[in-house]
PDB file of C-alpha atoms in Angstrom:
ATOM      1  CA  ASP A  20      69.085  17.444  32.926  1.00 49.00           C
ATOM      2  CA  ALA A  21      65.497  17.771  31.716  1.00 53.00           C
ATOM      3  CA  GLY A  22      64.846  14.062  31.783  1.00 90.00           C
ATOM      4  CA  VAL A  23      63.200  14.238  28.362  1.00 95.00           C
ATOM      5  CA  THR A  24      65.530  12.934  25.681  1.00 96.00           C
ATOM      6  CA  GLN A  25      65.239  13.557  21.973  1.00 97.00           C
ATOM      7  CA  SER A  26      67.142  12.110  19.060  1.00 97.00           C
ATOM      8  CA  PRO A  27      68.813  13.010  16.868  1.00 97.00           C
ATOM      9  CA  THR A  28      69.999  16.446  17.986  1.00 96.00           C
ATOM     10  CA  HIS A  29      70.596  17.678  14.454  1.00 96.00           C
ATOM     11  CA  LEU A  30      69.380  16.469  11.090  1.00 96.00           C
ATOM     12  CA  ILE A  31      69.703  17.638   7.512  1.00 98.00           C
ATOM     13  CA  LYS A  32      67.192  16.408   4.947  1.00 98.00           C
ATOM     14  CA  THR A  33      66.408  17.182   1.337  1.00 98.00           C
ATOM     15  CA  ARG A  34      63.113  18.658   0.213  1.00 98.00           C
ATOM     16  CA  GLY A  35      60.569  15.910  -0.483  1.00 98.00           C
ATOM     17  CA  GLN A  36      62.137  13.400   1.893  1.00 98.00           C
ATOM     18  CA  GLN A  37      60.588  11.978   5.011  1.00 98.00           C
ATOM     19  CA  VAL A  38      61.933  12.295   8.564  1.00 98.00           C
ATOM     20  CA  THR A  39      61.326  10.593  11.910  1.00 98.00           C
ATOM     21  CA  LEU A  40      62.173  12.249  15.201  1.00 98.00           C
ATOM     22  CA  ARG A  41      62.166  10.412  18.522  1.00 98.00           C
ATOM     23  CA  CYS A  42      61.365  11.318  22.096  1.00 98.00           C
ATOM     24  CA  SER A  43      61.653   9.490  25.391  1.00 97.00           C
ATOM     25  CA  PRO A  44      59.590  11.090  28.135  1.00 96.00           C
ATOM     26  CA  LYS A  45      60.646  11.794  31.679  1.00 94.00           C
ATOM     27  CA  SER A  46      60.387   8.754  33.931  1.00 93.00           C
ATOM     28  CA  GLY A  47      56.835   8.307  35.174  1.00 91.00           C
ATOM     29  CA  HIS A  48      55.297  10.504  32.487  1.00 93.00           C
ATOM     30  CA  ASP A  49      52.707   8.980  30.170  1.00 93.00           C
ATOM     31  CA  THR A  50      51.831  11.918  27.899  1.00 93.00           C
ATOM     32  CA  VAL A  51      53.926  13.472  25.149  1.00 96.00           C
ATOM     33  CA  SER A  52      53.427  16.692  23.211  1.00 96.00           C
ATOM     34  CA  TRP A  53      55.315  17.895  20.155  1.00 98.00           C
ATOM     35  CA  TYR A  54      56.054  21.499  19.219  1.00 98.00           C
ATOM     36  CA  GLN A  55      57.663  23.204  16.238  1.00 98.00           C
ATOM     37  CA  GLN A  56      59.823  26.254  16.938  1.00 96.00           C
ATOM     38  CA  ALA A  57      60.768  28.200  13.839  1.00 95.00           C
ATOM     39  CA  LEU A  58      63.692  30.608  14.052  1.00 91.00           C
ATOM     40  CA  GLY A  59      62.746  33.725  15.977  1.00 87.00           C
ATOM     41  CA  GLN A  60      59.329  32.361  16.944  1.00 91.00           C
ATOM     42  CA  GLY A  61      57.739  30.733  19.946  1.00 94.00           C
ATOM     43  CA  PRO A  62      56.984  27.015  19.917  1.00 97.00           C
ATOM     44  CA  GLN A  63      53.787  25.976  18.135  1.00 97.00           C
ATOM     45  CA  PHE A  64      51.774  22.976  19.297  1.00 96.00           C
ATOM     46  CA  ILE A  65      51.678  20.115  16.801  1.00 98.00           C
ATOM     47  CA  PHE A  66      49.891  17.357  18.723  1.00 96.00           C
ATOM     48  CA  GLN A  67      49.671  15.462  21.987  1.00 94.00           C
ATOM     49  CA  TYR A  68      49.720  11.700  22.546  1.00 95.00           C
ATOM     50  CA  TYR A  69      48.277   9.794  25.454  1.00 93.00           C
ATOM     51  CA  GLU A  70      47.530   6.077  25.716  1.00 91.00           C
ATOM     52  CA  GLU A  71      49.050   5.600  22.251  1.00 93.00           C
ATOM     53  CA  GLU A  72      46.469   7.871  20.631  1.00 94.00           C
ATOM     54  CA  GLU A  73      46.562  11.400  19.288  1.00 93.00           C
ATOM     55  CA  ARG A  74      44.428  13.350  21.753  1.00 91.00           C
ATOM     56  CA  GLN A  75      44.716  16.879  20.459  1.00 91.00           C
ATOM     57  CA  ARG A  76      46.117  18.445  17.339  1.00 94.00           C
ATOM     58  CA  GLY A  77      47.284  21.920  16.400  1.00 94.00           C
ATOM     59  CA  ASN A  78      47.031  23.597  13.024  1.00 94.00           C
ATOM     60  CA  PHE A  79      49.474  21.390  11.120  1.00 97.00           C
ATOM     61  CA  PRO A  80      48.885  19.500   7.860  1.00 97.00           C
ATOM     62  CA  ASP A  81      48.477  15.738   7.635  1.00 97.00           C
ATOM     63  CA  ARG A  82      52.111  15.478   6.536  1.00 98.00           C
ATOM     64  CA  PHE A  83      52.827  15.659  10.252  1.00 98.00           C
ATOM     65  CA  SER A  84      51.960  12.436  12.022  1.00 98.00           C
ATOM     66  CA  GLY A  85      52.996  10.722  15.185  1.00 97.00           C
ATOM     67  CA  HIS A  86      53.010   7.611  17.216  1.00 97.00           C
ATOM     68  CA  GLN A  87      53.253   6.668  20.859  1.00 97.00           C
ATOM     69  CA  PHE A  88      54.574   3.310  21.957  1.00 97.00           C
ATOM     70  CA  PRO A  89      53.531   1.197  24.969  1.00 96.00           C
ATOM     71  CA  ASN A  90      56.602   2.445  26.860  1.00 94.00           C
ATOM     72  CA  TYR A  91      55.271   6.026  26.334  1.00 95.00           C
ATOM     73  CA  SER A  92      58.067   7.044  23.982  1.00 97.00           C
ATOM     74  CA  SER A  93      56.961   8.854  20.862  1.00 98.00           C
ATOM     75  CA  GLU A  94      57.878   9.553  17.260  1.00 98.00           C
ATOM     76  CA  LEU A  95      57.107  12.514  15.066  1.00 98.00           C
ATOM     77  CA  ASN A  96      57.031  11.820  11.336  1.00 98.00           C
ATOM     78  CA  VAL A  97      57.026  14.470   8.651  1.00 98.00           C
ATOM     79  CA  ASN A  98      56.455  13.469   5.015  1.00 98.00           C
ATOM     80  CA  ALA A  99      57.209  15.383   1.825  1.00 98.00           C
ATOM     81  CA  LEU A 100      59.487  17.835   3.592  1.00 98.00           C
ATOM     82  CA  LEU A 101      59.322  21.488   2.627  1.00 98.00           C
ATOM     83  CA  LEU A 102      61.960  24.139   3.174  1.00 98.00           C
ATOM     84  CA  GLY A 103      59.548  25.749   5.642  1.00 97.00           C
ATOM     85  CA  ASP A 104      59.678  22.668   7.852  1.00 98.00           C
ATOM     86  CA  SER A 105      63.176  23.694   8.929  1.00 98.00           C
ATOM     87  CA  ALA A 106      62.848  24.333  12.656  1.00 97.00           C
ATOM     88  CA  LEU A 107      63.640  23.121  16.143  1.00 96.00           C
ATOM     89  CA  TYR A 108      61.244  20.325  17.084  1.00 98.00           C
ATOM     90  CA  LEU A 109      60.550  20.085  20.778  1.00 97.00           C
ATOM     91  CA  CYS A 110      59.116  17.210  22.698  1.00 97.00           C
ATOM     92  CA  ALA A 111      57.470  17.767  26.066  1.00 95.00           C
ATOM     93  CA  SER A 112      56.344  15.137  28.510  1.00 94.00           C
ATOM     94  CA  HIS A 113      53.635  15.390  31.138  1.00 89.00           C
ATOM     95  CA  LEU A 114      52.810  13.386  34.242  1.00 86.00           C
ATOM     96  CA  THR A 115      49.190  13.507  33.129  1.00 79.00           C
ATOM     97  CA  VAL A 116      47.451  14.983  30.086  1.00 72.00           C
ATOM     98  CA  ALA A 117      46.902  18.431  31.610  1.00 74.00           C
ATOM     99  CA  SER A 118      49.899  18.714  33.914  1.00 79.00           C
ATOM    100  CA  LYS A 119      53.067  20.799  33.602  1.00 82.00           C
ATOM    101  CA  ALA A 120      55.225  20.236  30.533  1.00 89.00           C
ATOM    102  CA  PHE A 121      58.895  19.279  30.764  1.00 92.00           C
ATOM    103  CA  PHE A 122      60.765  19.982  27.544  1.00 94.00           C
ATOM    104  CA  GLY A 123      63.623  18.185  25.866  1.00 95.00           C
ATOM    105  CA  GLN A 124      66.491  19.981  24.129  1.00 93.00           C
ATOM    106  CA  GLY A 125      64.952  19.494  20.743  1.00 95.00           C
ATOM    107  CA  THR A 126      65.942  18.240  17.311  1.00 97.00           C
ATOM    108  CA  ARG A 127      67.205  20.850  14.871  1.00 97.00           C
ATOM    109  CA  LEU A 128      65.870  19.910  11.421  1.00 98.00           C
ATOM    110  CA  THR A 129      67.266  21.627   8.361  1.00 98.00           C
ATOM    111  CA  VAL A 130      65.601  21.013   5.022  1.00 98.00           C
ATOM    112  CA  VAL A 131      67.717  21.882   1.974  1.00 98.00           C
TER     113      VAL A 131
ATOM    114  CA  ALA B  19      41.251  32.952  18.320  1.00 80.00           C
ATOM    115  CA  GLN B  20      43.454  32.052  21.243  1.00 88.00           C
ATOM    116  CA  SER B  21      46.690  33.983  21.066  1.00 92.00           C
ATOM    117  CA  VAL B  22      49.542  35.240  23.212  1.00 96.00           C
ATOM    118  CA  SER B  23      51.566  38.328  22.459  1.00 96.00           C
ATOM    119  CA  GLN B  24      54.833  39.564  23.878  1.00 96.00           C
ATOM    120  CA  HIS B  25      55.452  43.227  23.312  1.00 88.00           C
ATOM    121  CA  ASN B  26      59.224  43.318  23.444  1.00 88.00           C
ATOM    122  CA  HIS B  27      61.103  41.263  20.893  1.00 92.00           C
ATOM    123  CA  HIS B  28      64.628  42.283  21.856  1.00 96.00           C
ATOM    124  CA  VAL B  29      65.647  43.934  25.103  1.00 97.00           C
ATOM    125  CA  ILE B  30      69.138  45.103  25.983  1.00 97.00           C
ATOM    126  CA  LEU B  31      69.930  46.009  29.593  1.00 97.00           C
ATOM    127  CA  SER B  32      72.978  46.674  31.697  1.00 97.00           C
ATOM    128  CA  GLU B  33      73.626  44.537  34.767  1.00 97.00           C
ATOM    129  CA  ALA B  34      71.640  45.637  37.844  1.00 97.00           C
ATOM    130  CA  ALA B  35      68.934  47.249  35.707  1.00 98.00           C
ATOM    131  CA  SER B  36      65.331  46.299  36.357  1.00 98.00           C
ATOM    132  CA  LEU B  37      63.443  44.124  33.907  1.00 97.00           C
ATOM    133  CA  GLU B  38      59.814  43.977  32.884  1.00 97.00           C
ATOM    134  CA  LEU B  39      58.638  41.878  29.955  1.00 97.00           C
ATOM    135  CA  GLY B  40      55.072  42.220  28.812  1.00 96.00           C
ATOM    136  CA  CYS B  41      52.683  39.397  27.968  1.00 97.00           C
ATOM    137  CA  ASN B  42      49.032  39.600  26.977  1.00 96.00           C
ATOM    138  CA  TYR B  43      46.613  36.877  26.003  1.00 95.00           C
ATOM    139  CA  SER B  44      43.381  36.939  24.072  1.00 91.00           C
ATOM    140  CA  TYR B  45      40.932  34.853  26.082  1.00 72.00           C
ATOM    141  CA  GLY B  46      38.687  35.842  28.958  1.00 64.00           C
ATOM    142  CA  GLY B  47      38.060  32.530  30.621  1.00 78.00           C
ATOM    143  CA  THR B  48      40.070  30.604  33.177  1.00 83.00           C
ATOM    144  CA  VAL B  49      43.667  30.249  32.084  1.00 90.00           C
ATOM    145  CA  ASN B  50      46.926  28.839  33.385  1.00 91.00           C
ATOM    146  CA  LEU B  51      49.917  31.108  32.757  1.00 94.00           C
ATOM    147  CA  PHE B  52      53.606  30.326  32.419  1.00 95.00           C
ATOM    148  CA  TRP B  53      56.941  31.943  31.763  1.00 97.00           C
ATOM    149  CA  TYR B  54      59.677  29.789  30.271  1.00 96.00           C
ATOM    150  CA  VAL B  55      63.339  30.643  29.704  1.00 96.00           C
ATOM    151  CA  GLN B  56      65.633  29.200  27.070  1.00 94.00           C
ATOM    152  CA  TYR B  57      69.327  29.749  27.694  1.00 93.00           C
ATOM    153  CA  PRO B  58      71.604  29.392  24.656  1.00 88.00           C
ATOM    154  CA  GLY B  59      71.903  25.719  23.722  1.00 84.00           C
ATOM    155  CA  GLN B  60      69.650  24.547  26.525  1.00 88.00           C
ATOM    156  CA  HIS B  61      66.107  23.250  26.834  1.00 88.00           C
ATOM    157  CA  LEU B  62      63.091  25.332  27.770  1.00 92.00           C
ATOM    158  CA  GLN B  63      62.894  25.690  31.537  1.00 93.00           C
ATOM    159  CA  LEU B  64      59.917  26.785  33.591  1.00 93.00           C
ATOM    160  CA  LEU B  65      60.536  30.057  35.446  1.00 95.00           C
ATOM    161  CA  LEU B  66      57.179  30.358  37.127  1.00 95.00           C
ATOM    162  CA  LYS B  67      53.499  29.559  36.730  1.00 93.00           C
ATOM    163  CA  TYR B  68      50.122  30.858  37.809  1.00 93.00           C
ATOM    164  CA  PHE B  69      47.058  28.673  38.224  1.00 90.00           C
ATOM    165  CA  SER B  70      45.012  30.484  40.881  1.00 89.00           C
ATOM    166  CA  GLY B  71      45.302  32.423  44.137  1.00 92.00           C
ATOM    167  CA  ASP B  72      47.755  35.252  44.791  1.00 95.00           C
ATOM    168  CA  PRO B  73      48.207  37.063  41.453  1.00 95.00           C
ATOM    169  CA  LEU B  74      51.816  37.882  42.311  1.00 97.00           C
ATOM    170  CA  VAL B  75      53.840  34.780  41.606  1.00 97.00           C
ATOM    171  CA  LYS B  76      57.462  34.234  42.565  1.00 96.00           C
ATOM    172  CA  GLY B  77      59.647  31.947  40.515  1.00 95.00           C
ATOM    173  CA  ILE B  78      63.218  30.783  40.325  1.00 94.00           C
ATOM    174  CA  LYS B  79      66.289  33.008  40.042  1.00 94.00           C
ATOM    175  CA  GLY B  80      64.565  36.061  41.528  1.00 96.00           C
ATOM    176  CA  PHE B  81      61.896  36.373  38.843  1.00 97.00           C
ATOM    177  CA  GLU B  82      58.298  37.237  39.586  1.00 97.00           C
ATOM    178  CA  ALA B  83      55.176  37.844  37.545  1.00 98.00           C
ATOM    179  CA  GLU B  84      51.875  39.562  38.157  1.00 96.00           C
ATOM    180  CA  PHE B  85      48.567  38.328  36.776  1.00 95.00           C
ATOM    181  CA  ILE B  86      46.139  41.161  36.045  1.00 94.00           C
ATOM    182  CA  LYS B  87      42.906  39.535  34.959  1.00 91.00           C
ATOM    183  CA  SER B  88      41.232  42.781  33.841  1.00 91.00           C
ATOM    184  CA  LYS B  89      44.107  43.465  31.459  1.00 93.00           C
ATOM    185  CA  PHE B  90      44.633  39.832  30.336  1.00 94.00           C
ATOM    186  CA  SER B  91      48.272  40.338  31.235  1.00 95.00           C
ATOM    187  CA  PHE B  92      51.008  38.342  32.926  1.00 97.00           C
ATOM    188  CA  ASN B  93      54.139  40.487  32.974  1.00 97.00           C
ATOM    189  CA  LEU B  94      57.499  39.139  34.076  1.00 98.00           C
ATOM    190  CA  ARG B  95      59.732  41.214  36.348  1.00 98.00           C
ATOM    191  CA  LYS B  96      63.140  41.090  37.976  1.00 98.00           C
ATOM    192  CA  PRO B  97      64.450  43.965  40.098  1.00 97.00           C
ATOM    193  CA  SER B  98      68.108  43.554  39.135  1.00 97.00           C
ATOM    194  CA  VAL B  99      69.276  41.506  36.159  1.00 98.00           C
ATOM    195  CA  GLN B 100      72.585  39.686  35.867  1.00 97.00           C
ATOM    196  CA  TRP B 101      74.675  38.834  32.823  1.00 96.00           C
ATOM    197  CA  SER B 102      73.624  35.204  33.313  1.00 96.00           C
ATOM    198  CA  ASP B 103      69.990  36.182  32.638  1.00 97.00           C
ATOM    199  CA  THR B 104      70.852  36.596  28.958  1.00 97.00           C
ATOM    200  CA  ALA B 105      68.397  34.234  27.275  1.00 97.00           C
ATOM    201  CA  GLU B 106      65.127  34.021  25.397  1.00 96.00           C
ATOM    202  CA  TYR B 107      61.953  34.340  27.436  1.00 98.00           C
ATOM    203  CA  PHE B 108      58.595  32.920  26.436  1.00 97.00           C
ATOM    204  CA  CYS B 109      55.179  33.562  27.867  1.00 97.00           C
ATOM    205  CA  ALA B 110      52.783  30.630  27.464  1.00 96.00           C
ATOM    206  CA  VAL B 111      49.108  30.120  28.209  1.00 94.00           C
ATOM    207  CA  LYS B 112      47.014  27.015  28.715  1.00 91.00           C
ATOM    208  CA  PHE B 113      43.493  27.974  27.692  1.00 88.00           C
ATOM    209  CA  SER B 114      41.811  24.804  28.855  1.00 79.00           C
ATOM    210  CA  SER B 115      42.196  22.891  32.086  1.00 70.00           C
ATOM    211  CA  ASN B 116      41.784  19.475  30.468  1.00 71.00           C
ATOM    212  CA  THR B 117      44.649  19.729  28.015  1.00 76.00           C
ATOM    213  CA  GLY B 118      48.389  20.119  28.100  1.00 81.00           C
ATOM    214  CA  LYS B 119      48.400  22.316  24.994  1.00 89.00           C
ATOM    215  CA  LEU B 120      50.368  25.527  25.470  1.00 92.00           C
ATOM    216  CA  ILE B 121      50.061  28.606  23.288  1.00 94.00           C
ATOM    217  CA  PHE B 122      53.361  30.496  23.284  1.00 96.00           C
ATOM    218  CA  GLY B 123      54.175  34.097  22.582  1.00 97.00           C
ATOM    219  CA  GLN B 124      56.844  34.850  20.008  1.00 96.00           C
ATOM    220  CA  GLY B 125      59.502  35.294  22.656  1.00 96.00           C
ATOM    221  CA  THR B 126      61.723  38.105  23.919  1.00 97.00           C
ATOM    222  CA  THR B 127      65.474  37.982  23.554  1.00 97.00           C
ATOM    223  CA  LEU B 128      67.127  39.535  26.591  1.00 97.00           C
ATOM    224  CA  GLN B 129      70.731  40.626  26.328  1.00 97.00           C
ATOM    225  CA  VAL B 130      72.378  41.769  29.552  1.00 97.00           C
ATOM    226  CA  LYS B 131      75.601  43.715  29.174  1.00 96.00           C
ATOM    227  CA  PRO B 132      78.182  43.156  31.893  1.00 90.00           C
TER     228      PRO B 132
END
């Protein structure tokens, strides 16, 4: 058990729709990072949240946005879905901003 | 640009064979290095990590990795693989000490034949 929980596990959306993915970090962790893992590729960093603010961002368009709540849980929102957004979305939590990442099992998003 | 490359995309071995997976990164400064494993249907798990000190790092399940700074490499090794090692392996690098951002390689799929 990784301790990082993500929901839902699978999701199918239509092109143009919006989606929200959720992540609860490991107990005691206050920092959350999100990654996109396309089929056959390594995970790519989307952004990191700490103290309810986006602290660092990868090379993703503004359609990708996030939020962190006071209880440290986090959401990833993607607007105007494209077929290319189909991927496994991974959440990782950290004890502190720069410490080791613990990954959840991911949400498999399919855009049709 | 910061990048990580894994040379082997798909490796097939018989049980008891030795394993070496290559990983190179692009940056010459201080880095933190990681190998993660993803078993089918499971989450990414940390195999081992290198921050500083002895460049030969031992991890879980009999895996080890060697950091060679002059070659910007962090290759993963196991002397004798088992069928249960069948999984996807990712090398990852943290290029800055004040961030949790990881740059991953594209992964290597290891298939071990019983």
